[in-house]
């Protein structure tokens, strides 16, 4: 079983749509969870950390379910500028981050 | 404040050649990392350094060596390049001592092709 799994997509949505990405992780001892965003041919950048109680940053909402080892990212009112690859990231053994392969989102007008 | 810088941005090597990828950060971070990113594989950790003077292997260290020259700089060396090392290489840094719990900041990447 892969350590961090994501649906690769692509997700093709119109502007204004709501879209949700899911991610599962295999290491139950994982402690920290993140969503990174990567634009085409650019470096990854932190989008948001994911907390146990769930957290929101504007149009973005992240949820964590430790029992199911599941992380989600919800994007409301999608913008053209949201088009990117979204990486689910989990820490392992306190020393290394494990990156999912990413989910590609394409928002069209 | 430039963040994380990497040189070169692009490089083409022939099989068997050697080269060093340079990385520097100006955020006074303790930890630095080298990743490679291949299509369909995601980011994979090559080596990391939790503090000046220490380095540790990541998931895919074979064929690479690293040097943490000082707190700012972390270099990655390919002693004898192979076509399988064709990839995009990202350097990253974080404030903590390698616990994996804090934000990592990435450089712009080096696109390496080995013929």
PDB file of N, CA, C and O in Angstrom, chain B residues 1 5 7 13 26 28 36 43 49 54 57 71 80-81 84 90 93 95 99 110:
ATOM      1  N   UNK B   1      15.023  39.481   0.641  1.00  0.00           N
ATOM      2  CA  UNK B   1      14.906  38.108   1.137  1.00  0.00           C
ATOM      3  C   UNK B   1      14.572  37.179  -0.024  1.00  0.00           C
ATOM      4  O   UNK B   1      13.435  37.134  -0.492  1.00  0.00           O
ATOM      5  N   UNK B   5      17.317  29.556  -3.024  1.00  0.00           N
ATOM      6  CA  UNK B   5      17.803  29.691  -4.393  1.00  0.00           C
ATOM      7  C   UNK B   5      18.556  28.433  -4.800  1.00  0.00           C
ATOM      8  O   UNK B   5      19.194  27.774  -3.971  1.00  0.00           O
ATOM      9  N   UNK B   7      21.025  26.711  -8.080  1.00  0.00           N
ATOM     10  CA  UNK B   7      21.741  26.839  -9.347  1.00  0.00           C
ATOM     11  C   UNK B   7      22.319  25.497  -9.744  1.00  0.00           C
ATOM     12  O   UNK B   7      22.715  24.699  -8.880  1.00  0.00           O
ATOM     13  N   UNK B  13      23.691  16.724 -19.030  1.00  0.00           N
ATOM     14  CA  UNK B  13      24.932  15.980 -18.809  1.00  0.00           C
ATOM     15  C   UNK B  13      24.974  14.760 -19.710  1.00  0.00           C
ATOM     16  O   UNK B  13      23.926  14.249 -20.125  1.00  0.00           O
ATOM     17  N   UNK B  26      18.269  31.944   2.844  1.00  0.00           N
ATOM     18  CA  UNK B  26      18.607  33.116   3.653  1.00  0.00           C
ATOM     19  C   UNK B  26      17.581  33.340   4.764  1.00  0.00           C
ATOM     20  O   UNK B  26      17.403  34.478   5.216  1.00  0.00           O
ATOM     21  N   UNK B  28      17.642  31.596   7.681  1.00  0.00           N
ATOM     22  CA  UNK B  28      18.230  31.105   8.922  1.00  0.00           C
ATOM     23  C   UNK B  28      17.563  29.797   9.390  1.00  0.00           C
ATOM     24  O   UNK B  28      17.428  29.547  10.588  1.00  0.00           O
ATOM     25  N   UNK B  36      13.738  14.820  -5.496  1.00  0.00           N
ATOM     26  CA  UNK B  36      13.604  14.722  -6.939  1.00  0.00           C
ATOM     27  C   UNK B  36      12.137  14.478  -7.269  1.00  0.00           C
ATOM     28  O   UNK B  36      11.405  13.868  -6.489  1.00  0.00           O
ATOM     29  N   UNK B  43       7.100  13.735  -5.381  1.00  0.00           N
ATOM     30  CA  UNK B  43       8.368  14.179  -4.794  1.00  0.00           C
ATOM     31  C   UNK B  43       8.931  13.085  -3.901  1.00  0.00           C
ATOM     32  O   UNK B  43       8.212  12.540  -3.051  1.00  0.00           O
ATOM     33  N   UNK B  49      19.252  17.383   5.849  1.00  0.00           N
ATOM     34  CA  UNK B  49      20.179  17.807   6.890  1.00  0.00           C
ATOM     35  C   UNK B  49      19.378  18.532   7.955  1.00  0.00           C
ATOM     36  O   UNK B  49      18.801  19.585   7.694  1.00  0.00           O
ATOM     37  N   UNK B  54      25.192  17.834   9.949  1.00  0.00           N
ATOM     38  CA  UNK B  54      24.573  16.503   9.923  1.00  0.00           C
ATOM     39  C   UNK B  54      23.841  16.299   8.603  1.00  0.00           C
ATOM     40  O   UNK B  54      23.252  17.232   8.051  1.00  0.00           O
ATOM     41  N   UNK B  57      20.179  10.016   5.004  1.00  0.00           N
ATOM     42  CA  UNK B  57      19.602   9.527   3.766  1.00  0.00           C
ATOM     43  C   UNK B  57      18.090   9.602   3.809  1.00  0.00           C
ATOM     44  O   UNK B  57      17.472   9.411   4.851  1.00  0.00           O
ATOM     45  N   UNK B  71      25.275  26.748   7.545  1.00  0.00           N
ATOM     46  CA  UNK B  71      23.841  26.752   7.805  1.00  0.00           C
ATOM     47  C   UNK B  71      23.044  27.142   6.567  1.00  0.00           C
ATOM     48  O   UNK B  71      21.916  26.703   6.369  1.00  0.00           O
ATOM     49  N   UNK B  80      28.642  10.227 -10.917  1.00  0.00           N
ATOM     50  CA  UNK B  80      28.671   9.610 -12.242  1.00  0.00           C
ATOM     51  C   UNK B  80      27.227   9.530 -12.726  1.00  0.00           C
ATOM     52  O   UNK B  80      26.516   8.577 -12.432  1.00  0.00           O
ATOM     53  N   UNK B  81      26.825  10.546 -13.456  1.00  0.00           N
ATOM     54  CA  UNK B  81      25.415  10.675 -13.811  1.00  0.00           C
ATOM     55  C   UNK B  81      24.935   9.521 -14.698  1.00  0.00           C
ATOM     56  O   UNK B  81      25.668   9.023 -15.564  1.00  0.00           O
ATOM     57  N   UNK B  84      18.876   7.489 -15.527  1.00  0.00           N
ATOM     58  CA  UNK B  84      17.814   7.351 -14.517  1.00  0.00           C
ATOM     59  C   UNK B  84      17.773   8.535 -13.559  1.00  0.00           C
ATOM     60  O   UNK B  84      16.808   8.687 -12.796  1.00  0.00           O
ATOM     61  N   UNK B  90      14.523  19.540  -6.467  1.00  0.00           N
ATOM     62  CA  UNK B  90      14.111  20.659  -5.624  1.00  0.00           C
ATOM     63  C   UNK B  90      14.872  20.608  -4.303  1.00  0.00           C
ATOM     64  O   UNK B  90      14.971  19.567  -3.665  1.00  0.00           O
ATOM     65  N   UNK B  93      13.897  24.086   2.564  1.00  0.00           N
ATOM     66  CA  UNK B  93      14.392  24.328   3.916  1.00  0.00           C
ATOM     67  C   UNK B  93      13.210  24.508   4.852  1.00  0.00           C
ATOM     68  O   UNK B  93      12.095  24.833   4.426  1.00  0.00           O
ATOM     69  N   UNK B  95      12.334  25.613   9.257  1.00  0.00           N
ATOM     70  CA  UNK B  95      12.890  26.218  10.461  1.00  0.00           C
ATOM     71  C   UNK B  95      13.296  25.181  11.498  1.00  0.00           C
ATOM     72  O   UNK B  95      14.296  25.328  12.198  1.00  0.00           O
ATOM     73  N   UNK B  99      11.997  17.634  12.184  1.00  0.00           N
ATOM     74  CA  UNK B  99      10.924  16.807  12.739  1.00  0.00           C
ATOM     75  C   UNK B  99       9.811  16.551  11.730  1.00  0.00           C
ATOM     76  O   UNK B  99       8.961  15.694  11.944  1.00  0.00           O
ATOM     77  N   UNK B 110      15.916  22.544 -10.282  1.00  0.00           N
ATOM     78  CA  UNK B 110      16.910  22.367 -11.344  1.00  0.00           C
ATOM     79  C   UNK B 110      16.423  21.243 -12.243  1.00  0.00           C
ATOM     80  O   UNK B 110      16.151  20.140 -11.759  1.00  0.00           O
TER      81      UNK B 110
END
